[in-house]
Coordinates of C-alpha atoms in Angstrom, one line a residue:
M1 CA -34.9 -12.1 -30.9
L2 CA -35.6 -9.0 -29.2
P3 CA -39.7 -9.6 -29.1
F4 CA -39.0 -13.1 -27.4
M5 CA -36.9 -11.7 -24.9
F6 CA -39.4 -8.9 -24.1
Q7 CA -41.9 -11.7 -23.9
A8 CA -39.9 -13.7 -21.4
V9 CA -38.8 -10.9 -19.2
T10 CA -42.5 -10.7 -18.2
S11 CA -43.5 -14.2 -18.2
D12 CA -45.0 -15.8 -14.9
S13 CA -42.0 -17.8 -14.5
P14 CA -39.3 -16.5 -12.9
K15 CA -37.0 -18.8 -13.9
L16 CA -37.7 -17.4 -17.2
Q17 CA -37.4 -14.0 -16.2
E18 CA -34.0 -14.5 -14.8
S19 CA -32.4 -16.3 -17.9
S20 CA -33.8 -13.5 -19.7
L21 CA -32.6 -10.5 -17.7
L22 CA -29.1 -12.5 -17.2
I23 CA -29.1 -12.7 -21.1
F24 CA -30.2 -9.2 -22.0
S25 CA -27.3 -8.0 -19.3
Q26 CA -24.5 -10.1 -21.1
L27 CA -26.1 -8.6 -24.6
A28 CA -25.8 -4.9 -23.4
Q29 CA -22.0 -4.4 -24.1
Y30 CA -22.4 -6.0 -27.6
I31 CA -25.5 -4.6 -28.9
G32 CA -26.4 -1.5 -26.7
D33 CA -27.3 0.2 -29.9
T34 CA -29.5 -2.1 -31.4
L35 CA -31.8 -1.5 -27.6
L36 CA -32.0 2.2 -27.6
P37 CA -34.9 2.9 -29.5
H38 CA -36.5 0.6 -26.9
L39 CA -35.2 2.7 -24.2
G40 CA -38.7 3.0 -22.6
M41 CA -39.3 -0.8 -22.6
L42 CA -36.6 -1.6 -21.0
H43 CA -37.0 0.4 -18.3
G44 CA -40.1 -0.9 -17.3
V45 CA -38.8 -3.9 -17.6
F46 CA -36.0 -3.5 -15.2
L47 CA -38.4 -1.3 -12.4
Q48 CA -40.8 -4.0 -12.9
A49 CA -38.5 -7.0 -12.2
L50 CA -37.2 -5.2 -9.3
T51 CA -39.8 -3.5 -7.6
N52 CA -42.5 -6.4 -8.1
S53 CA -40.6 -9.8 -8.1
S54 CA -40.8 -12.0 -5.2
S55 CA -37.3 -13.8 -6.9
V56 CA -34.0 -12.9 -5.1
D57 CA -32.5 -14.0 -8.4
V58 CA -34.8 -12.4 -10.4
R59 CA -34.4 -8.9 -8.3
I60 CA -30.1 -9.6 -8.5
A61 CA -30.6 -10.5 -11.8
S62 CA -32.5 -6.4 -13.0
L63 CA -29.9 -5.2 -11.0
G64 CA -27.1 -6.7 -13.4
A65 CA -29.4 -6.2 -16.4
S66 CA -29.9 -2.5 -15.3
I67 CA -26.4 -1.5 -14.0
N68 CA -24.6 -3.0 -17.6
F69 CA -27.4 -1.5 -19.6
I70 CA -26.4 1.6 -17.6
Q71 CA -22.9 1.5 -18.5
C72 CA -23.6 1.2 -22.4
L73 CA -25.5 4.3 -22.1
T74 CA -22.8 6.9 -24.1
S75 CA -25.8 9.6 -23.7
A76 CA -25.7 11.4 -20.1
S77 CA -29.9 12.2 -20.9
D78 CA -30.3 8.9 -21.6
R79 CA -28.8 7.1 -18.3
D80 CA -31.1 9.7 -16.5
K81 CA -34.1 7.8 -17.9
F82 CA -32.9 5.3 -15.5
Q83 CA -32.3 7.3 -12.2
D84 CA -35.6 6.1 -10.7
L85 CA -34.1 2.8 -10.8
L86 CA -31.6 3.7 -7.8
P87 CA -33.6 3.5 -5.0
A88 CA -35.3 -0.2 -6.5
M89 CA -32.1 -0.9 -6.6
M90 CA -30.6 0.1 -2.9
R91 CA -34.0 -2.0 -1.8
T92 CA -32.8 -4.6 -3.1
L93 CA -29.8 -5.0 -1.1
T94 CA -31.3 -3.7 2.4
E95 CA -34.5 -6.4 1.8
S96 CA -31.5 -9.2 1.2
L97 CA -29.6 -7.8 4.5
N98 CA -32.7 -7.6 6.2
S99 CA -34.2 -11.1 5.1
G100 CA -30.5 -12.7 6.3
Q101 CA -29.2 -13.4 2.3
E102 CA -25.6 -12.2 3.0
S103 CA -24.3 -14.1 -0.3
T104 CA -27.1 -12.0 -2.4
A105 CA -26.8 -8.8 -0.5
Q106 CA -23.0 -9.5 -1.3
E107 CA -23.6 -10.2 -5.1
A108 CA -25.6 -6.6 -5.8
L109 CA -23.1 -5.1 -3.4
E110 CA -20.4 -5.9 -6.2
L111 CA -22.6 -4.8 -8.8
L112 CA -22.9 -1.6 -7.2
I113 CA -19.1 -1.1 -6.9
E114 CA -18.7 -1.6 -10.5
L115 CA -21.3 1.3 -11.3
A116 CA -19.8 3.6 -9.0
G117 CA -16.3 2.1 -10.5
S118 CA -17.8 3.3 -14.2
E119 CA -20.7 5.7 -13.7
P120 CA -20.4 7.9 -10.1
R121 CA -22.4 10.7 -11.8
F122 CA -25.6 8.5 -12.2
L123 CA -25.4 8.4 -8.2
R124 CA -25.3 11.9 -8.0
R125 CA -28.5 12.8 -7.0
Q126 CA -29.1 10.1 -4.3
L127 CA -25.8 10.4 -3.4
P128 CA -26.6 11.0 0.7
E129 CA -28.8 8.3 1.0
V130 CA -26.8 6.0 -1.3
I131 CA -23.8 6.5 0.7
G132 CA -25.3 6.5 4.3
A133 CA -27.2 3.1 3.4
M134 CA -23.6 1.9 2.6
L135 CA -21.6 3.4 6.0
Q136 CA -24.9 1.7 7.7
I137 CA -23.6 -1.7 6.1
A138 CA -20.1 -0.9 7.2
E139 CA -20.5 0.3 10.5
A140 CA -22.9 -2.7 10.9
D141 CA -21.3 -5.5 13.5
G142 CA -23.4 -8.1 13.5
L143 CA -22.9 -8.5 9.5
E144 CA -20.1 -10.3 7.9
E145 CA -16.6 -9.1 7.8
G146 CA -17.3 -9.4 4.0
T147 CA -20.4 -7.5 3.4
R148 CA -18.9 -4.8 5.5
H149 CA -16.0 -4.6 3.4
L150 CA -17.5 -4.5 -0.1
A151 CA -20.1 -1.5 1.4
V152 CA -16.5 -0.2 2.4
E153 CA -15.1 -0.6 -1.1
F154 CA -18.0 1.0 -2.8
V155 CA -17.8 4.7 -0.8
I156 CA -13.8 4.2 -1.9
T157 CA -14.1 3.6 -5.2
L158 CA -16.7 6.5 -5.2
A159 CA -14.0 8.7 -3.8
E160 CA -11.4 7.3 -6.3
A161 CA -13.7 8.2 -9.0
R162 CA -12.1 11.8 -9.5
E163 CA -11.6 12.2 -12.8
R164 CA -15.3 11.5 -13.6
A165 CA -17.0 13.1 -11.0
P166 CA -14.8 15.0 -9.7
G167 CA -14.9 16.8 -6.0
M168 CA -18.2 14.6 -5.4
M169 CA -17.4 13.1 -1.9
R170 CA -15.8 15.9 -0.8
K171 CA -18.7 17.6 -0.3
L172 CA -20.4 15.1 2.1
P173 CA -17.9 16.0 5.1
Q174 CA -19.8 13.8 7.8
F175 CA -19.9 10.8 5.4
V176 CA -16.1 11.1 5.5
G177 CA -15.5 11.7 9.0
R178 CA -17.8 8.6 9.5
L179 CA -16.0 6.4 7.0
F180 CA -12.7 7.2 8.7
A181 CA -14.2 6.1 11.8
V182 CA -15.6 2.5 10.2
L183 CA -11.7 2.4 8.9
M184 CA -9.8 2.9 12.0
K185 CA -12.1 0.8 14.0
M186 CA -11.0 -2.0 11.7
L187 CA -7.3 -1.8 13.1
L188 CA -8.2 -2.3 16.3
D189 CA -8.8 -6.1 15.1
I190 CA -4.8 -7.1 15.9
E191 CA -3.8 -9.8 18.1
D192 CA -0.8 -10.1 20.3
E193 CA 0.6 -13.8 18.4
P194 CA 3.9 -14.8 20.3
A195 CA 4.8 -15.2 17.0
W196 CA 5.2 -11.5 15.9
H197 CA 7.8 -10.9 18.7
S198 CA 10.1 -13.9 17.7
A199 CA 11.0 -12.0 14.6
E200 CA 10.9 -14.9 12.2
V201 CA 10.6 -13.7 9.0
E202 CA 8.0 -15.3 7.8
D203 CA 5.7 -14.1 10.7
E204 CA 5.9 -10.3 9.7
D205 CA 2.0 -10.1 9.7
A206 CA 1.6 -12.4 12.7
G207 CA -1.6 -11.2 14.7
E208 CA -2.8 -9.6 11.6
T209 CA -6.8 -10.1 10.3
S210 CA -8.5 -9.2 7.1
N211 CA -10.4 -6.0 8.5
Y212 CA -6.7 -4.9 9.6
S213 CA -5.5 -5.0 6.2
V214 CA -8.9 -3.7 4.6
G215 CA -8.6 -1.0 7.0
Q216 CA -4.7 -0.2 6.5
E217 CA -5.1 -0.4 2.6
C218 CA -8.3 1.9 2.3
L219 CA -6.9 4.4 4.9
D220 CA -4.2 5.2 2.2
R221 CA -6.5 4.9 -0.8
L222 CA -8.9 7.1 0.7
S223 CA -6.1 10.2 1.9
I224 CA -4.3 9.7 -1.5
A225 CA -8.3 10.2 -3.3
L226 CA -9.3 12.8 -1.3
G227 CA -6.4 14.9 -0.5
G228 CA -5.0 16.6 3.4
N229 CA -7.3 19.1 3.5
T230 CA -10.3 16.9 3.4
I231 CA -8.8 14.0 5.7
V232 CA -6.4 15.8 8.2
P233 CA -9.3 17.7 9.8
V234 CA -10.9 14.6 10.6
A235 CA -7.9 12.5 11.6
S236 CA -7.3 15.4 14.0
E237 CA -10.5 14.6 15.8
L238 CA -10.4 11.0 16.1
L239 CA -6.4 10.3 16.7
P240 CA -5.8 12.1 20.1
A241 CA -8.5 10.1 21.7
Y242 CA -7.4 6.6 20.3
L243 CA -3.9 8.0 21.8
A244 CA -5.0 8.7 25.3
A245 CA -7.1 5.4 25.6
P246 CA -5.8 2.8 27.7
E247 CA -5.4 -0.2 25.1
W248 CA -2.3 -0.7 23.4
Q249 CA -4.7 -2.1 20.1
K250 CA -5.6 1.9 20.0
H251 CA -2.1 3.3 20.2
H252 CA -1.5 1.3 17.2
A253 CA -4.2 1.6 15.4
A254 CA -3.6 5.7 15.6
L255 CA 0.0 5.6 14.2
I256 CA -0.8 3.3 11.7
T257 CA -3.0 5.4 10.5
L258 CA -0.8 8.2 10.4
A259 CA 1.7 6.5 8.2
Q260 CA -0.9 5.1 5.2
I261 CA -2.4 9.1 5.3
A262 CA 0.8 10.6 4.6
E263 CA 1.3 10.2 1.3
G264 CA -1.9 11.6 0.3
C265 CA -1.8 14.5 3.2
S266 CA 1.8 15.4 2.9
K267 CA 1.2 19.0 1.7
V268 CA -1.1 19.6 5.3
M269 CA 0.8 17.4 7.4
I270 CA 4.1 19.1 6.5
K271 CA 2.3 22.4 7.6
N272 CA 1.5 20.6 11.1
L273 CA 5.0 18.7 11.5
E274 CA 5.9 19.6 15.0
Q275 CA 2.6 18.2 16.1
V276 CA 3.2 14.8 13.9
V277 CA 6.4 13.8 14.8
N278 CA 6.0 14.8 18.4
M279 CA 2.9 12.5 18.3
V280 CA 4.7 10.2 17.2
L281 CA 7.7 10.4 18.9
N282 CA 5.7 10.3 22.3
S283 CA 5.0 6.7 21.5
F284 CA 8.3 5.3 21.0
Q285 CA 8.1 5.1 25.0
D286 CA 5.1 3.4 24.9
P287 CA 5.0 0.1 27.2
H288 CA 3.9 -2.5 24.2
P289 CA 6.5 -3.4 21.8
R290 CA 3.9 -3.3 18.4
V291 CA 3.0 -0.1 19.5
R292 CA 6.9 0.9 19.5
W293 CA 6.9 -1.4 16.4
A294 CA 4.1 0.8 15.0
A295 CA 5.7 4.1 15.9
I296 CA 8.9 3.4 14.4
N297 CA 6.8 2.3 11.1
A298 CA 5.6 5.5 11.2
I299 CA 8.4 8.0 11.3
G300 CA 10.3 5.7 8.7
Q301 CA 7.0 6.1 6.8
L302 CA 6.9 9.7 7.3
S303 CA 10.4 10.1 6.6
T304 CA 10.0 9.3 2.8
D305 CA 6.5 11.3 2.7
L306 CA 7.5 14.4 4.7
G307 CA 11.2 14.3 3.6
P308 CA 13.2 16.3 3.7
D309 CA 11.2 18.9 5.5
L310 CA 11.3 16.3 8.7
Q311 CA 14.9 15.4 8.2
V312 CA 16.0 19.2 7.9
Q313 CA 13.5 20.3 11.1
Y314 CA 13.5 17.1 13.1
H315 CA 17.0 15.3 13.0
H316 CA 17.7 16.3 16.6
K317 CA 14.7 14.4 18.0
V318 CA 14.3 11.2 15.2
L319 CA 17.8 10.2 14.9
P320 CA 18.5 9.7 18.5
A321 CA 15.2 7.7 19.4
L322 CA 15.9 5.5 16.2
A323 CA 19.5 4.6 17.9
S324 CA 17.6 4.3 21.3
A325 CA 15.0 2.4 19.8
M326 CA 18.0 -0.5 18.1
D327 CA 19.2 -0.6 21.8
D328 CA 15.8 -2.6 22.7
F329 CA 17.4 -6.3 22.4
Q330 CA 14.4 -7.7 23.8
N331 CA 12.4 -7.4 20.9
P332 CA 14.3 -8.3 18.0
R333 CA 11.6 -6.5 15.8
V334 CA 11.8 -3.8 17.6
Q335 CA 15.5 -3.6 16.4
A336 CA 15.3 -4.4 13.2
H337 CA 12.2 -2.1 11.9
A338 CA 14.2 0.8 13.5
A339 CA 17.4 0.0 11.5
S340 CA 14.8 -0.1 8.1
A341 CA 13.3 3.7 9.3
V342 CA 17.1 4.9 9.2
L343 CA 17.1 3.9 5.8
N344 CA 13.9 5.8 5.5
F345 CA 15.8 9.0 7.3
S346 CA 18.7 8.8 5.5
E347 CA 17.4 8.6 2.0
N348 CA 16.0 12.3 1.7
C349 CA 19.5 13.4 4.3
T350 CA 22.0 15.5 3.4
P351 CA 25.3 14.4 4.7
E352 CA 25.5 17.2 6.4
I353 CA 22.8 16.4 8.5
L354 CA 24.1 13.0 9.0
T355 CA 27.5 13.1 9.8
P356 CA 27.2 14.7 13.9
Y357 CA 25.3 11.2 14.0
L358 CA 27.5 8.3 12.3
D359 CA 29.6 7.4 15.2
G360 CA 26.4 6.4 17.3
I361 CA 24.3 5.1 14.7
I362 CA 27.0 2.9 12.9
S363 CA 28.7 1.9 16.1
K364 CA 25.0 0.5 16.9
L365 CA 24.6 -1.0 13.3
L366 CA 27.9 -3.1 13.8
V367 CA 26.1 -4.3 16.7
L368 CA 23.0 -5.8 15.1
L369 CA 24.5 -7.2 12.6
Q370 CA 26.5 -9.5 14.6
N371 CA 22.6 -10.5 16.5
G372 CA 21.5 -14.0 15.4
K373 CA 18.4 -12.8 14.0
Q374 CA 18.7 -12.8 10.1
M375 CA 15.6 -10.0 10.3
V376 CA 17.8 -7.8 12.7
Q377 CA 21.0 -8.4 10.7
E378 CA 18.8 -7.6 6.8
G379 CA 17.6 -4.5 8.3
A380 CA 21.0 -3.1 9.8
L381 CA 22.8 -3.9 6.5
T382 CA 20.1 -2.2 4.9
A383 CA 20.6 0.8 6.7
L384 CA 24.0 0.6 6.8
A385 CA 24.2 0.8 2.7
S386 CA 21.8 3.8 3.2
V387 CA 24.0 5.6 5.7
A388 CA 27.2 5.3 3.5
D389 CA 25.1 6.3 0.2
S390 CA 23.8 9.3 2.0
S391 CA 27.2 10.4 3.7
Q392 CA 29.5 9.1 0.8
E393 CA 33.3 10.5 1.7
Q394 CA 32.4 10.8 5.8
F395 CA 32.3 7.3 5.7
Q396 CA 35.8 6.7 5.2
K397 CA 36.2 6.9 8.5
Y398 CA 34.2 4.0 9.4
Y399 CA 35.2 1.6 6.2
D400 CA 37.9 0.0 8.4
A401 CA 35.6 -1.3 11.2
V402 CA 32.9 -1.9 8.7
M403 CA 33.8 -3.8 5.9
P404 CA 35.3 -6.8 7.6
Y405 CA 31.6 -7.5 9.0
L406 CA 30.5 -7.4 5.5
K407 CA 32.9 -9.0 3.9
A408 CA 32.1 -12.0 6.7
I409 CA 29.0 -12.1 5.9
L410 CA 29.3 -12.7 2.3
M411 CA 31.7 -15.6 2.6
N412 CA 29.9 -17.6 5.4
A413 CA 26.1 -17.1 4.6
T414 CA 25.9 -19.5 2.1
D415 CA 22.8 -21.3 3.9
K416 CA 20.1 -21.5 1.7
S417 CA 17.7 -19.7 4.4
N418 CA 20.6 -16.7 4.4
R419 CA 20.2 -16.3 0.7
M420 CA 18.8 -12.5 1.0
L421 CA 21.2 -11.8 4.0
R422 CA 23.6 -12.6 1.4
A423 CA 22.6 -10.5 -1.2
K424 CA 22.3 -7.8 0.8
S425 CA 25.5 -8.1 2.3
M426 CA 26.7 -7.2 -1.8
E427 CA 24.2 -4.1 -2.0
C428 CA 26.0 -3.0 1.1
I429 CA 29.5 -3.7 0.1
S430 CA 28.8 -2.0 -3.5
L431 CA 26.9 1.0 -1.5
V432 CA 29.9 1.2 0.7
G433 CA 32.8 1.1 -2.2
M434 CA 30.8 3.9 -3.9
A435 CA 31.0 6.1 -1.0
V436 CA 34.6 5.9 0.0
G437 CA 36.0 5.7 -3.3
K438 CA 38.5 3.6 -5.5
E439 CA 41.5 4.1 -3.3
K440 CA 40.1 3.6 -0.3
F441 CA 37.9 0.3 -1.4
R442 CA 40.6 -0.9 -3.8
D443 CA 42.2 -4.0 -2.0
D444 CA 39.1 -5.2 -0.7
A445 CA 36.9 -5.0 -4.1
K446 CA 39.4 -8.0 -5.5
Q447 CA 38.2 -10.3 -2.7
V448 CA 34.4 -9.5 -3.3
M449 CA 35.0 -9.8 -6.8
E450 CA 36.5 -13.2 -6.7
V451 CA 33.5 -14.3 -4.6
L452 CA 31.1 -13.0 -6.7
M453 CA 32.6 -14.4 -10.0
S454 CA 32.5 -17.7 -7.7
L455 CA 28.9 -17.4 -7.1
Q456 CA 28.4 -16.3 -11.0
G457 CA 29.7 -19.5 -12.2
S458 CA 27.6 -21.9 -9.7
Q459 CA 24.2 -22.4 -10.5
L460 CA 21.7 -20.4 -8.6
E461 CA 18.3 -21.5 -8.3
T462 CA 16.1 -19.4 -10.3
D463 CA 14.1 -17.6 -7.8
D464 CA 17.7 -16.9 -5.6
P465 CA 17.2 -12.8 -4.8
I466 CA 21.6 -13.3 -5.3
T467 CA 20.9 -13.2 -9.1
S468 CA 19.5 -9.5 -9.4
Y469 CA 21.5 -8.0 -6.1
M470 CA 24.6 -9.5 -7.9
L471 CA 23.7 -7.5 -11.4
Q472 CA 23.2 -4.4 -9.5
A473 CA 26.6 -5.0 -7.2
W474 CA 28.7 -5.4 -10.8
A475 CA 27.0 -1.9 -12.0
R476 CA 28.4 -0.3 -9.1
L477 CA 31.3 -1.8 -8.8
C478 CA 32.1 -0.8 -12.4
K479 CA 31.4 3.1 -11.5
C480 CA 33.5 2.6 -8.7
L481 CA 36.7 1.3 -9.9
G482 CA 36.4 2.6 -13.8
Q483 CA 39.5 0.8 -16.0
D484 CA 40.5 -1.5 -13.0
F485 CA 36.9 -3.3 -13.5
L486 CA 38.5 -4.2 -17.2
P487 CA 39.3 -7.8 -16.2
Y488 CA 36.3 -8.7 -15.1
M489 CA 33.9 -7.6 -18.0
S490 CA 34.2 -11.1 -19.8
V491 CA 32.7 -13.0 -16.7
V492 CA 30.2 -10.0 -16.3
M493 CA 28.8 -8.9 -19.6
P494 CA 27.4 -12.4 -20.3
P495 CA 24.4 -12.6 -17.6
L496 CA 24.7 -8.7 -17.8
L497 CA 23.2 -9.0 -21.6
Q498 CA 21.0 -11.9 -21.0
S499 CA 18.8 -9.8 -18.3
A500 CA 18.6 -7.2 -20.5
Q501 CA 16.5 -8.8 -22.7
L502 CA 14.1 -9.9 -19.9
K503 CA 10.7 -8.3 -19.7
P504 CA 11.2 -5.9 -16.9
D505 CA 8.0 -6.0 -14.7
V506 CA 6.7 -2.6 -14.6
T507 CA 3.7 -0.8 -12.8
I508 CA 2.6 2.4 -12.8
T509 CA 0.6 4.1 -9.9
S510 CA -0.6 7.9 -9.9
A511 CA -1.5 9.4 -7.3
D512 CA -2.4 13.0 -8.9
S513 CA -5.7 15.1 -7.0
D514 CA -7.6 17.6 -8.5
D515 CA -5.8 21.0 -9.0
D516 CA -8.0 22.3 -7.2
I517 CA -7.1 21.4 -3.4
D518 CA -3.6 21.4 -1.7
E519 CA -2.2 17.6 -1.9
S520 CA -0.2 15.3 -3.3
D521 CA -0.1 15.0 -6.8
D522 CA 3.4 12.8 -7.6
E523 CA 3.7 9.9 -9.9
S524 CA 5.3 6.9 -8.4
V525 CA 7.3 4.1 -10.5
G526 CA 6.7 0.9 -8.7
G527 CA 7.8 -2.8 -8.9
F528 CA 11.0 -2.1 -10.9
G529 CA 14.0 -4.2 -10.5
G530 CA 16.3 -1.9 -12.5
L531 CA 19.4 -4.1 -13.7
L532 CA 21.8 -1.2 -13.0
A533 CA 20.7 0.4 -9.4

């Protein structure tokens, strides 16, 4: 078969050449070893097709075959024999773009991304040229978004290839700066949609574009891949100019950037905590509500990624600012987000820090609970649950004011559109009960458990969030009430056992980085809806 293939690939027919290259591409992973004695001939065939063919289809087929074959070679010295194909591979991409064939260019980019992910070292010798070309594509406003996004993906993929090629991207700081600037510019592609201001849950992302989403995701990935020592100096150059600009979109982009890079840059950002916190808190007064929302969002994210340092050092600034933002009745989405940020802040907080602020925060959250907007009510419930959990017995003095509102939502939010609201009221009630203890909670607990039992007996729809929230609430109530929970065991156990047999959906994402730099090295487990919280 091989003699026929070699004959076909050197024939005068572009169709035959393309077909044989596509077959080589598919065969590589199965018979790579068989092809090893023919490395020299294959090299010549691929080079010939990449450089001399007038057919775009043949050049793309050769690019795919070359990349698939390089990935199959286990020996670095064998791979190095194909190094000189790289300029021709890149020309396939640039010529497609120069002739306006963007769909072909996108095919080429997807193949090159595959190579960057699996064999990043293959690119090492010509890295400045390759990355320079990719950044030129990413910076070219005249190209399709899809093409520019793929060029960005290529560079991010290389940055993430830490295990196979540690430190490779970090040695090119000028390129990191250019990429960071491209990603921040993508965040400017956002519209001020009226739907966003109405604060209906389904319009959470109103005004955001695919450019914005890619920029946001890639800033997060880049900072985790390269760490704070590389990213923070670059961000420090760009952020002040964005914050000083007149356009609200630039203020918004700067704050979103801070939130996105916090996880990967946490150790370095903690060293500059005052500067970071002040930068964000100054934007709480911005005239544009979307900027104020982004500032609150940043404080929430920083509370998670830079805690507990942020809580210990800046509670006196952050909590009053969030409490004040809850008064923004003209902008319910801002209010709801301020409540959510209280949750982020209090999760990394001791009762001693939280206690002096409880009067102000809880009274404001109770006002929000009575708000007509479901999103605001849900935010307030989640925040109350977290504050109760963090303040523990300090919450007792607020119990009598809070519990009637929580029970009212549990009993009255029966409409299908209120399912999540009702579910969150269960969560809040059970966490408040655990915080204040059995003696204080006992009388209300009976009423609450009657409601839960009747709900459990009803036919809940399979996608109803109440089901999982109820299981977690039962677990907390059991822990809180101890022996007093025994009469309810016969009702609770069957669905609990049934749920225990479900396969949990677990995703593990590693955020650990190279040992030689100072950056985040946590592992986080996400997407696991634990039955017993």
